[in-house]
DNA sequence: ATGCAGTGTGCATACGGTTACACAAATGAA
DNA sequence: TTCATTTGTGTAACCGTATGCACACTGCAT
């Protein structure tokens, strides 16, 4: 508070050495006598000295800060991944700065702000950010786009998701239960990921000569899943709803059960996507196209490590989804 | 990528002025000719120049970084609050650094790391951090402890929660429905908040001459809520379970229904705490002791603003919880 | 013409570290 | 013993920006 933090120069005086020596005491592999180092560390501890990371970053050209651009913090699917990623970053002594924003212009503003902090890495967890914007704003830091559109761009690394096989499996099961009238309940209209996910299922249907009988758009929330499903079920006769994520699927399941009196899986099949922990709760037990979150974050960390190692060129990793079987389809 | 970020000195050369003038062009209220400023801003835009926030922080002694110490990112209750807080911080051009850690030693380590970044504010959302540790580690930044133990410490500001009136109301309703045998399902044993919450209900029971008939400890997760409730209901005859948070309450509800065949609210009353959005979902419709998240974050921001304004002394704000009535009690 | 307030700019220094270079002392080899 | 090498430390320059101070210039009243 009132008491200012002690600087290396002051500590140098206290320890009877130069500030360069103080610096060396705190740099693991630098030429310094071990007796000197021990003495300095003792004095440092005594006075609560820690090197100033801001000053160090300025000098190093390395801030050890990582910008995480996310759509939302509460969203369960992202949250599980964010949590894993934050832990992994921290284990490498990297500090995550969260950029979380719904509005488009604010988001760009925010990314510009973060870029002035000379972040070492940028992980874009949001499909609401265009690759071009990311590259422009962080022009000195190669961004990592997560589950992003498969455009090739030499300035971007990415983790991509392939759920087509799992979608095929799920449609197969539902169709063999005798259901033929499928609806798709999308997340946001503007989301690229949503279009990709939808495509997996549409293609899977096409392979069996089926097409979507109805379609609706929500916003990934429970409420939108509930409300849109009510409307959907009133206007179209369908016996299966594929939802853009698990939370909407839970909403759809509730809508079918409470408003229409239809139960899963007999009257109607309901499928989610993400494979969040909540999907496996006893009260939900959702059939869902799920992704291994750990593998996912492993992939992100691998890209970060590649960037750190200054390996040339961008890189991209593709992960495959699997079906999780519950009692809703 | 390879192209280094341009510095103020380089831009100065390009614009035919000194670097001091560049700096002034980017400082809203400093003596500079408006023609010069406009020209500089134009050249800056052209070359993608933005002042380096790290260097600026070093000079200013003000980083505009805020450390957020949280237990977890996924936990729905915290997540809703975190999301609100992050938005509010960003609106003030403050960047949040998330420190998220389960392990005690790692957490202290992490806090020390963040403190070297000269964060302007520290918000401790975790009841797993002792006030003393917070003060010691961030000795130049007065921490803000959120819903923390009501110890008075001149170096700490805090937001406190009072749910005693709401607990009273809830117990009143349940007792008047004829239920007398209450159990309490705690979150973690070591959590201070958990003890506080439990006390509200124990006191409310005492006022009616009732005591807890059984008790169990979980870890705030659905699974622990489910598992502990099964054990609890097998070993004790109770007709009401008060849970440490909403997620555990959902687990308890499922356990009662699926394993014991007991339905709420007739066979058993189940009460949550937090008032997360999910509690109001149709499939849950939980009765819960809930907190107004917006008011809560307003309080946190008020404390941050007080610190910014260098108002003397710590300050603490107490918020009152309310009952949310659902169909589980 | 003189003095004076106000305005716009540059110079130099500070912020708190890191590190290339120089140099002395210690070590080892001959 | 002498020279080469290694080791430990200090000096000084630098990272990129902000700002106090000095100075030149303008405009205006005296």
XYZ file of C-alpha atoms (C1' of nucleotides) in Angstrom:
718
model
C 0.000 0.000 0.000
C 1.855 2.965 1.300
C 5.022 0.924 1.475
C 6.617 0.850 -1.944
C 8.023 -2.345 -3.305
C 11.793 -2.614 -2.925
C 13.868 -2.466 -6.116
C 16.874 -4.430 -7.178
C 19.091 -1.411 -6.765
C 18.010 -0.965 -3.170
C 18.454 -4.639 -2.479
C 21.876 -4.415 -4.080
C 22.886 -1.805 -1.546
C 21.550 -3.919 1.299
C 23.430 -6.978 0.106
C 26.575 -5.050 -0.788
C 26.578 -6.051 -4.436
C 25.600 -4.446 -7.724
C 22.109 -4.638 -9.144
C 23.454 -6.827 -11.928
C 24.329 -9.430 -9.381
C 20.861 -9.251 -7.920
C 19.472 -9.903 -11.342
C 21.758 -12.875 -11.786
C 20.719 -14.312 -8.461
C 17.213 -14.579 -9.843
C 18.149 -15.964 -13.263
C 18.572 -19.728 -12.981
C 21.471 -20.142 -15.350
C 23.757 -17.200 -15.149
C 27.294 -16.911 -13.940
C 27.159 -16.204 -10.245
C 28.845 -17.652 -7.192
C 26.537 -19.930 -5.318
C 27.485 -18.351 -2.005
C 26.593 -14.920 -3.351
C 23.330 -16.203 -4.725
C 22.324 -17.787 -1.450
C 23.144 -14.650 0.466
C 21.172 -12.504 -1.955
C 18.172 -14.783 -1.875
C 18.221 -14.677 1.904
C 18.334 -10.890 1.992
C 15.644 -10.780 -0.680
C 13.354 -13.011 1.313
C 13.973 -10.921 4.369
C 12.908 -7.739 2.594
C 10.180 -9.290 0.504
C 11.940 -8.579 -2.758
C 10.712 -10.121 -5.992
C 11.923 -8.996 -9.408
C 9.407 -6.731 -11.088
C 7.877 -8.742 -13.911
C 6.854 -5.642 -15.803
C 10.394 -4.349 -15.984
C 11.672 -7.800 -16.767
C 9.161 -8.149 -19.583
C 10.158 -4.837 -21.069
C 13.725 -5.947 -21.214
C 13.151 -9.542 -22.259
C 10.596 -8.818 -24.928
C 8.675 -11.618 -23.309
C 5.746 -10.922 -21.036
C 4.663 -14.454 -20.154
C 1.103 -13.233 -20.590
C -1.371 -15.139 -22.722
C -4.569 -13.614 -24.050
C -7.581 -15.915 -23.972
C -10.421 -14.654 -26.122
C -13.648 -16.344 -25.111
C -17.333 -15.921 -25.802
C -18.387 -16.390 -22.243
C -17.072 -17.639 -18.967
C -20.225 -19.287 -17.718
C -20.912 -21.481 -20.701
C -20.258 -24.985 -19.341
C -18.543 -26.420 -22.381
C -16.074 -23.628 -22.760
C -15.676 -23.424 -19.013
C -14.383 -26.962 -18.739
C -11.850 -26.311 -21.439
C -10.900 -22.905 -20.101
C -10.283 -24.367 -16.699
C -7.994 -27.028 -18.091
C -6.135 -24.531 -20.220
C -5.658 -22.084 -17.373
C -4.164 -24.824 -15.243
C -1.816 -25.905 -17.953
C -0.675 -22.370 -18.644
C -0.075 -21.684 -14.992
C 2.011 -24.816 -14.739
C 4.276 -23.233 -17.331
C 4.368 -19.958 -15.436
C 2.214 -18.271 -18.023
C -0.538 -15.951 -16.853
C -3.830 -15.900 -18.728
C -5.595 -12.630 -19.445
C -9.261 -13.244 -20.134
C -10.949 -11.277 -22.876
C -14.626 -11.966 -22.750
C -17.036 -10.024 -24.797
C -20.323 -10.431 -26.562
C -20.308 -7.281 -28.645
C -18.278 -7.324 -31.836
C -16.760 -3.859 -31.725
C -15.984 -4.064 -28.045
C -14.284 -7.359 -28.699
C -11.932 -5.904 -31.281
C -11.235 -2.968 -28.976
C -10.409 -5.388 -26.215
C -8.112 -7.437 -28.382
C -6.283 -4.278 -29.375
C -5.884 -3.380 -25.717
C -4.513 -6.807 -24.875
C -2.112 -6.657 -27.795
C -0.477 -3.566 -26.303
C 0.503 -5.741 -23.342
C 2.803 -7.679 -25.655
C 1.169 -10.993 -24.855
C 3.332 -13.958 -25.794
C 0.430 -16.012 -27.080
C -3.153 -15.530 -28.124
C -5.672 -18.314 -27.928
C -8.931 -17.565 -29.631
C -11.678 -19.694 -28.212
C -14.376 -17.736 -29.888
C -15.825 -18.389 -33.291
C -17.017 -14.794 -33.305
C -13.553 -13.505 -34.177
C -12.431 -13.587 -37.748
C -9.007 -14.907 -38.511
C -8.196 -11.719 -40.365
C -9.005 -9.546 -37.364
C -6.926 -11.759 -35.134
C -3.922 -11.586 -37.413
C -4.245 -7.837 -37.902
C -4.563 -7.000 -34.259
C -1.914 -9.337 -32.918
C 0.431 -8.783 -35.815
C 3.507 -9.676 -33.808
C 2.027 -12.727 -32.120
C 0.821 -15.660 -34.119
C -2.700 -16.418 -32.863
C -3.982 -19.898 -32.120
C -7.509 -20.330 -33.344
C -9.458 -22.994 -31.602
C -11.919 -25.180 -33.508
C -11.847 -22.689 -36.270
C -12.781 -22.651 -39.892
C -10.343 -24.727 -41.907
C -8.906 -21.969 -44.010
C -5.219 -22.180 -44.551
C -3.371 -19.172 -43.390
C 0.325 -19.172 -42.741
C -0.023 -16.782 -39.843
C -2.403 -18.889 -37.817
C -2.252 -22.198 -36.044
C -5.436 -23.996 -35.249
C -7.106 -26.892 -33.551
C -9.896 -28.381 -35.588
C -12.687 -30.695 -34.735
C -14.131 -33.501 -36.782
C -17.385 -34.988 -35.613
C -18.573 -36.468 -38.867
C -17.952 -40.086 -37.909
C -19.637 -39.711 -34.544
C -22.581 -37.913 -36.135
C -22.892 -40.788 -38.549
C -22.943 -43.254 -35.722
C -25.592 -41.301 -33.833
C -27.873 -40.846 -36.831
C -27.463 -44.516 -37.591
C -28.657 -45.527 -34.163
C -31.623 -43.147 -34.172
C -32.693 -44.073 -37.682
C -32.492 -47.750 -36.867
C -34.866 -47.049 -33.975
C -37.350 -46.082 -36.665
C -37.097 -42.333 -36.470
C -36.944 -40.503 -39.782
C -38.057 -36.941 -39.150
C -35.082 -34.971 -37.902
C -34.862 -31.334 -36.837
C -31.736 -29.309 -36.171
C -31.622 -26.678 -33.475
C -28.673 -24.404 -34.153
C -26.757 -22.187 -31.785
C -26.224 -18.677 -33.069
C -26.765 -18.052 -36.724
C -23.457 -16.283 -37.220
C -21.325 -18.948 -35.646
C -18.993 -20.777 -37.938
C -18.703 -23.743 -35.628
C -22.416 -24.104 -35.612
C -22.498 -24.416 -39.380
C -19.794 -27.039 -39.241
C -21.599 -29.092 -36.629
C -24.827 -28.877 -38.539
C -23.063 -30.076 -41.651
C -21.848 -33.255 -39.950
C -25.412 -34.258 -39.204
C -26.900 -33.081 -42.481
C -24.294 -35.128 -44.328
C -24.959 -38.129 -42.133
C -28.653 -37.855 -42.905
C -27.984 -37.448 -46.607
C -26.006 -40.670 -46.612
C -29.261 -42.388 -45.654
C -31.362 -40.407 -48.093
C -32.822 -38.266 -45.306
C -33.105 -34.499 -45.006
C -33.898 -32.095 -42.190
C -37.636 -31.686 -41.719
C -37.382 -28.557 -39.634
C -34.865 -26.150 -38.271
C -34.589 -23.489 -35.589
C -32.026 -21.096 -34.159
C -31.251 -20.474 -30.523
C -28.306 -18.912 -28.735
C -26.724 -21.898 -26.983
C -28.685 -21.202 -23.790
C -31.099 -23.454 -21.917
C -33.886 -20.943 -22.336
C -33.438 -20.715 -26.078
C -33.329 -24.499 -26.322
C -36.575 -24.740 -24.420
C -38.408 -21.960 -26.204
C -37.324 -22.823 -29.735
C -38.161 -26.471 -29.216
C -41.680 -25.634 -28.134
C -42.186 -23.575 -31.263
C -40.501 -26.179 -33.400
C -42.546 -29.067 -32.071
C -45.722 -27.099 -32.554
C -45.085 -26.285 -36.166
C -43.446 -29.480 -37.418
C -43.910 -33.160 -36.848
C -40.442 -34.428 -35.922
C -39.233 -37.338 -33.848
C -35.632 -36.316 -33.329
C -33.922 -33.038 -32.496
C -30.192 -32.559 -32.886
C -29.060 -29.606 -30.830
C -26.076 -27.311 -31.262
C -24.873 -27.972 -27.736
C -25.733 -29.910 -24.609
C -27.344 -27.091 -22.714
C -29.860 -26.461 -25.482
C -30.486 -30.197 -25.651
C -31.444 -30.195 -21.991
C -33.803 -27.327 -22.701
C -35.272 -29.223 -25.653
C -35.725 -32.348 -23.555
C -37.570 -30.337 -20.888
C -39.729 -28.630 -23.480
C -40.706 -31.916 -25.087
C -41.496 -33.493 -21.750
C -43.248 -30.638 -19.982
C -44.995 -28.813 -22.742
C -45.671 -31.540 -25.280
C -45.707 -34.527 -22.951
C -43.207 -36.401 -25.099
C -40.567 -38.559 -23.482
C -37.096 -39.512 -24.664
C -36.163 -41.711 -26.326
C -39.482 -43.359 -27.127
C -41.513 -40.403 -28.376
C -38.599 -38.278 -29.437
C -34.826 -38.556 -29.654
C -32.726 -35.657 -28.440
C -29.024 -35.261 -29.088
C -26.606 -32.728 -27.664
C -23.103 -31.705 -28.600
C -20.005 -30.987 -26.455
C -20.021 -33.748 -23.890
C -19.992 -31.489 -20.851
C -19.982 -33.048 -17.413
C -23.584 -32.040 -16.842
C -24.685 -34.162 -19.771
C -23.762 -37.221 -17.769
C -25.681 -36.192 -14.670
C -28.334 -38.684 -13.750
C -31.135 -36.214 -14.414
C -29.882 -35.524 -17.904
C -28.106 -38.600 -19.210
C -27.837 -37.079 -22.624
C -26.810 -38.752 -25.827
C -24.266 -36.370 -27.180
C -21.548 -35.900 -29.721
C -18.687 -35.348 -27.379
C -15.154 -34.135 -27.481
C -12.322 -35.182 -25.225
C -11.589 -31.917 -23.463
C -8.233 -33.071 -22.213
C -7.043 -34.033 -25.673
C -8.369 -30.729 -26.879
C -6.350 -28.695 -24.422
C -3.344 -30.916 -24.993
C -3.538 -29.842 -28.612
C -3.713 -26.172 -27.684
C -0.704 -26.511 -25.413
C 1.193 -28.315 -28.119
C 0.654 -25.368 -30.423
C 1.762 -22.949 -27.724
C 4.906 -24.966 -27.236
C 5.566 -24.980 -30.948
C 5.276 -21.210 -30.997
C 7.610 -20.946 -28.044
C 10.110 -23.155 -29.772
C 9.825 -20.827 -32.760
C 9.135 -23.728 -35.052
C 8.521 -22.406 -38.477
C 5.144 -22.137 -40.033
C 1.726 -22.588 -38.547
C 0.452 -25.943 -37.614
C -2.923 -27.418 -37.196
C -4.234 -30.380 -35.305
C -7.505 -32.129 -35.937
C -9.386 -34.002 -33.235
C -12.122 -36.518 -33.674
C -15.339 -36.515 -31.674
C -16.989 -39.593 -30.253
C -20.562 -40.445 -29.400
C -21.595 -40.558 -25.773
C -24.669 -42.723 -25.354
C -27.283 -41.656 -22.862
C -30.971 -42.312 -22.506
C -32.219 -39.504 -24.730
C -31.599 -41.137 -28.089
C 5.318 -12.204 -36.584
C 8.893 -11.665 -37.625
C 8.127 -7.971 -38.029
C 8.882 -6.273 -34.738
C 6.437 -3.841 -33.302
C 7.345 -0.244 -34.101
C 8.457 1.949 -31.199
C 7.673 5.537 -30.369
C 11.201 6.551 -31.274
C 10.876 5.059 -34.735
C 7.497 6.623 -35.208
C 8.959 9.919 -34.052
C 11.471 9.767 -36.869
C 8.732 8.968 -39.378
C 6.587 11.850 -38.186
C 9.480 14.275 -37.831
C 8.987 14.909 -34.136
C 10.546 13.718 -30.894
C 9.391 10.622 -29.059
C 8.093 12.848 -26.291
C 5.621 14.314 -28.714
C 4.513 10.853 -29.761
C 3.838 10.039 -26.170
C 1.839 13.222 -25.762
C -0.222 12.462 -28.827
C -1.468 9.352 -27.041
C -2.081 10.990 -23.673
C -5.519 12.592 -23.725
C -4.721 15.654 -21.656
C -1.245 16.827 -22.380
C 0.017 19.975 -24.006
C 0.244 19.282 -27.701
C -0.904 21.095 -30.816
C -3.996 19.498 -32.227
C -2.548 19.571 -35.743
C 0.528 17.713 -34.540
C -1.587 15.171 -32.700
C -3.766 14.486 -35.713
C -0.761 14.046 -37.944
C 0.890 11.709 -35.482
C -2.227 9.633 -35.023
C -2.507 9.310 -38.785
C 1.090 8.155 -39.159
C 0.624 5.831 -36.203
C -2.421 4.219 -37.728
C -0.576 3.847 -40.987
C 2.266 1.965 -39.322
C 0.145 0.103 -36.817
C 1.722 1.819 -33.863
C 0.232 1.436 -30.405
C 2.046 2.508 -27.242
C 3.588 -0.438 -25.438
C 1.516 -1.022 -22.315
C 4.343 -2.822 -20.566
C 6.688 0.130 -20.907
C 3.903 2.487 -20.003
C 3.119 0.476 -16.898
C 6.714 0.529 -15.827
C 6.770 4.261 -16.079
C 3.324 4.942 -14.637
C 3.574 2.542 -11.763
C 0.128 1.452 -12.855
C -0.372 -1.743 -14.813
C -4.168 -1.752 -15.261
C -4.010 -5.457 -14.521
C -6.303 -7.035 -11.961
C -5.663 -10.409 -10.391
C -8.749 -12.572 -9.923
C -8.153 -15.469 -7.585
C -10.838 -18.079 -8.061
C -11.448 -21.653 -6.968
C -12.624 -22.809 -10.334
C -13.795 -21.464 -13.630
C -16.451 -24.027 -14.351
C -18.386 -23.779 -11.116
C -21.663 -22.187 -12.261
C -22.175 -19.860 -9.330
C -18.744 -18.347 -9.466
C -18.855 -18.354 -13.229
C -21.862 -16.063 -13.366
C -20.175 -13.639 -11.046
C -16.825 -13.912 -12.771
C -18.411 -13.153 -16.084
C -20.089 -10.032 -14.752
C -16.924 -8.870 -13.067
C -14.796 -9.422 -16.136
C -17.192 -7.330 -18.199
C -17.196 -4.532 -15.693
C -13.428 -4.509 -15.445
C -13.016 -4.455 -19.180
C -15.409 -1.526 -19.428
C -12.928 0.363 -17.260
C -10.013 -0.732 -19.431
C -8.744 -3.076 -16.750
C -7.504 -6.495 -17.778
C -8.223 -9.485 -15.561
C -5.580 -12.105 -14.918
C -7.169 -15.323 -13.749
C -5.502 -17.296 -11.025
C -7.260 -20.579 -10.668
C -5.925 -23.299 -8.533
C -7.077 -26.118 -6.346
C -3.843 -26.900 -4.565
C -2.903 -24.693 -1.653
C 0.831 -24.356 -2.235
C 0.422 -23.857 -5.938
C -2.103 -21.166 -5.198
C 0.283 -19.183 -3.052
C 2.988 -19.648 -5.645
C 0.644 -18.339 -8.283
C -0.364 -15.352 -6.236
C 3.284 -14.508 -5.745
C 3.812 -14.724 -9.476
C 0.885 -12.425 -10.173
C 2.088 -9.958 -7.589
C 5.318 -9.501 -9.516
C 3.194 -8.138 -12.359
C 2.343 -5.168 -10.165
C -1.367 -5.729 -10.480
C -3.411 -2.685 -9.551
C -6.072 -4.685 -7.786
C -6.571 -8.133 -6.365
C -9.988 -9.684 -6.037
C -10.047 -12.864 -4.035
C -13.062 -14.919 -4.923
C -11.816 -17.938 -3.131
C -12.453 -18.841 0.454
C -9.414 -21.068 0.303
C -7.051 -18.117 0.651
C -6.385 -16.720 4.079
C -6.519 -13.003 4.555
C -3.031 -13.076 6.021
C -1.572 -14.775 2.957
C -3.315 -12.291 0.694
C -1.974 -9.305 2.590
C 1.528 -10.744 2.789
C 1.794 -11.612 -0.860
C 0.212 -8.491 -2.289
C 1.777 -6.190 0.244
C 1.626 -3.174 -2.007
C -1.904 -3.772 -3.258
C -4.808 -3.835 -0.868
C -6.730 -7.031 -1.650
C -10.493 -7.245 -1.944
C -11.808 -10.344 -0.297
C -15.104 -11.530 -1.574
C -17.672 -13.033 0.788
C -14.976 -13.537 3.299
C -14.775 -14.124 6.980
C -15.785 -10.998 8.856
C -12.483 -10.316 10.533
C -11.554 -6.685 10.659
C -8.271 -5.957 9.059
C -7.237 -2.517 8.026
C -5.432 -3.809 4.970
C -8.383 -5.572 3.429
C -11.694 -4.556 1.949
C -14.441 -7.097 1.681
C -17.878 -7.950 0.443
C -19.883 -9.961 2.910
C -23.015 -11.960 2.588
C -25.863 -12.293 5.010
C -28.376 -15.023 4.356
C -29.756 -15.438 7.850
C -33.116 -13.815 7.132
C -33.641 -15.830 3.966
C -32.615 -19.032 5.729
C -35.160 -18.245 8.391
C -37.842 -17.771 5.792
C -36.988 -21.043 4.085
C -36.875 -23.091 7.272
C -40.161 -21.507 8.271
C -41.870 -22.642 5.091
C -40.493 -26.173 5.250
C -41.274 -26.596 8.922
C -44.802 -25.366 8.400
C -45.182 -28.070 5.758
C -44.690 -30.482 8.627
C -41.061 -31.400 8.060
C -38.896 -31.525 11.175
C -35.944 -33.742 10.387
C -33.320 -31.636 8.647
C -29.928 -32.619 7.269
C -27.161 -30.325 6.087
C -24.936 -31.256 3.172
C -21.824 -29.099 3.294
C -19.434 -28.167 0.553
C -15.800 -28.626 1.431
C -14.940 -29.000 5.062
C -12.242 -26.380 5.023
C -14.320 -23.665 3.450
C -15.096 -20.722 5.615
C -18.096 -19.720 3.571
C -19.530 -23.128 3.999
C -19.418 -22.810 7.762
C -21.120 -19.451 7.549
C -23.905 -20.753 5.352
C -24.444 -23.715 7.587
C -24.699 -21.419 10.574
C -27.548 -19.443 9.007
C -29.626 -22.572 8.764
C -28.585 -24.064 12.080
C -29.543 -20.806 13.783
C -32.850 -20.697 11.955
C -33.583 -24.229 13.091
C -32.576 -23.401 16.651
C -35.049 -20.544 16.714
C -37.758 -23.167 16.268
C -36.225 -25.568 18.751
C -34.938 -27.840 15.984
C -31.488 -29.294 15.413
C -29.762 -31.022 12.526
C -30.534 -34.727 12.437
C -27.713 -35.613 10.082
C -24.843 -34.093 8.235
C -22.546 -34.858 5.338
C -19.701 -33.292 3.424
C -19.305 -33.048 -0.323
C -17.152 -30.896 -2.567
C -19.733 -28.630 -4.223
C -20.022 -30.956 -7.222
C -23.084 -32.727 -8.589
C -21.469 -36.084 -8.080
C -20.687 -35.426 -4.457
C -24.217 -34.130 -3.907
C -25.611 -37.318 -5.382
C -23.315 -39.739 -3.632
C -23.405 -38.154 -0.200
C -27.180 -37.889 -0.320
C -27.555 -41.566 -1.059
C -25.388 -42.399 1.939
C -27.121 -39.832 4.071
C -30.602 -41.015 3.238
C -29.633 -44.582 3.923
C -28.255 -43.902 7.354
C -30.668 -41.266 8.645
C -34.350 -40.634 8.433
C -34.620 -37.058 7.254
C -37.263 -35.188 5.323
C -35.282 -32.121 4.314
C -31.763 -31.589 3.014
C -30.158 -28.157 2.949
C -27.255 -28.161 0.507
C -24.160 -25.997 0.405
C -24.838 -24.944 -3.173
C -27.297 -25.423 -5.997
C -25.317 -27.991 -7.934
C -25.136 -30.327 -4.964
C -28.848 -29.774 -4.403
C -29.556 -30.982 -7.914
C -27.452 -34.042 -7.175
C -29.341 -34.609 -3.937
C -32.675 -34.261 -5.695
C -31.635 -36.840 -8.285
C -30.352 -39.191 -5.621
C -33.585 -38.974 -3.633
C -35.683 -39.527 -6.706
C -33.712 -42.213 -8.505
C -32.173 -44.213 -5.720
C -34.685 -43.788 -2.903
C -37.792 -43.115 -4.956
C -38.561 -39.972 -2.959
C -40.003 -36.941 -4.696
C -39.756 -33.278 -3.824
C -41.377 -31.559 -2.106
C -43.819 -34.142 -0.792
C -41.468 -36.866 0.405
C -38.466 -34.668 0.963
C -37.598 -30.998 0.767
C -34.368 -29.988 -0.916
C -32.821 -26.547 -0.731
C -29.879 -25.146 -2.622
C -27.764 -22.061 -2.207
C -26.410 -19.524 -4.770
C -29.341 -18.882 -7.035
C -27.558 -19.828 -10.246
C -29.433 -19.632 -13.520
C -29.599 -23.400 -13.765
C -31.608 -23.545 -10.538
C -34.476 -21.911 -12.389
C -34.420 -24.304 -15.313
C -37.659 -26.139 -15.720
C -36.090 -29.503 -14.933
C -34.633 -28.218 -11.682
C -36.872 -25.471 -10.332
C -34.944 -25.415 -7.109
C -35.856 -23.647 -3.929
C -32.679 -21.850 -3.064
C -31.151 -19.200 -0.902
C -30.053 -16.853 -3.613
C -27.842 -13.864 -4.014
C -28.275 -11.032 -6.478
C -25.168 -11.488 -8.604
C -25.399 -8.049 -10.119
C -25.562 -6.338 -6.745
C -22.685 -8.509 -5.680
C -20.440 -7.435 -8.506
C -21.569 -3.844 -8.107
C -20.192 -4.053 -4.602
C -16.876 -5.445 -5.822
C -16.564 -2.666 -8.384
C -17.386 -0.085 -5.762
C -14.484 -1.328 -3.688
C -12.184 -1.251 -6.682
C -13.196 2.309 -7.369
C -12.584 3.262 -3.772
C -9.093 1.837 -4.011
C -8.489 3.720 -7.228
C -9.637 6.920 -5.629
C -7.169 6.188 -2.824
C -9.889 6.620 -0.247
C -8.418 5.919 3.117
C -8.997 2.760 5.028
C -10.615 -0.476 4.000
C -14.269 -0.727 3.488
C -16.724 -3.502 3.599
C -20.124 -4.005 2.143
C -22.694 -6.516 3.299
C -25.343 -7.941 1.007
C -28.495 -9.736 1.960
C -29.672 -12.948 0.339
C -33.251 -13.708 -0.591
C -35.209 -16.906 -0.958
C -36.051 -18.173 -4.405
C -39.060 -20.438 -4.282
C -39.110 -23.456 -6.545
C -40.842 -26.787 -6.405
C -38.282 -28.646 -4.328
C -39.296 -27.284 -0.934
C 9.760 48.364 -27.512
C 9.029 45.644 -23.242
C 7.137 42.405 -20.340
C 4.289 38.492 -19.593
C 1.134 34.581 -19.823
C 0.272 30.801 -22.538
C 1.373 27.252 -25.915
C 4.032 23.650 -28.258
C 8.132 21.049 -28.557
C 12.696 18.798 -27.422
C 16.134 17.125 -24.076
C 17.218 14.388 -20.484
C 16.078 11.422 -16.968
C 13.434 7.989 -14.639
C 10.813 3.547 -14.286
C 13.266 -1.578 -12.663
C 15.214 -4.770 -14.492
C 18.821 -7.706 -18.083
C 23.009 -8.487 -20.329
C 27.311 -7.586 -23.411
C 31.562 -6.355 -22.226
C 35.552 -5.564 -19.365
C 38.348 -6.829 -15.813
C 40.278 -9.015 -11.577
C 40.925 -13.132 -9.179
C 41.193 -17.946 -9.050
C 42.266 -22.120 -11.195
C 44.711 -25.386 -13.943
C 48.299 -26.915 -17.197
C 52.889 -26.666 -18.799
C 56.790 -19.912 -12.390
C 54.120 -18.417 -16.399
C 50.411 -18.295 -19.360
C 45.646 -19.632 -20.610
C 41.251 -20.412 -19.105
C 37.470 -20.129 -16.127
C 34.746 -17.829 -12.696
C 32.589 -13.972 -10.381
C 31.431 -9.296 -10.282
C 30.832 -4.409 -11.733
C 29.942 -0.828 -15.385
C 27.093 0.860 -18.664
C 23.842 0.566 -22.200
C 19.351 -0.765 -23.264
C 14.121 -2.221 -23.244
C 9.783 1.736 -24.666
C 7.340 5.161 -22.610
C 6.175 9.429 -19.525
C 7.195 13.853 -17.837
C 9.741 17.906 -15.418
C 12.262 21.380 -17.098
C 14.026 24.582 -20.418
C 13.346 27.116 -24.351
C 11.251 29.282 -28.451
C 7.474 31.313 -30.141
C 2.900 33.572 -30.287
C -0.294 37.004 -28.936
C -1.605 40.672 -26.102
C -1.463 44.452 -22.871
C 1.414 47.922 -21.318
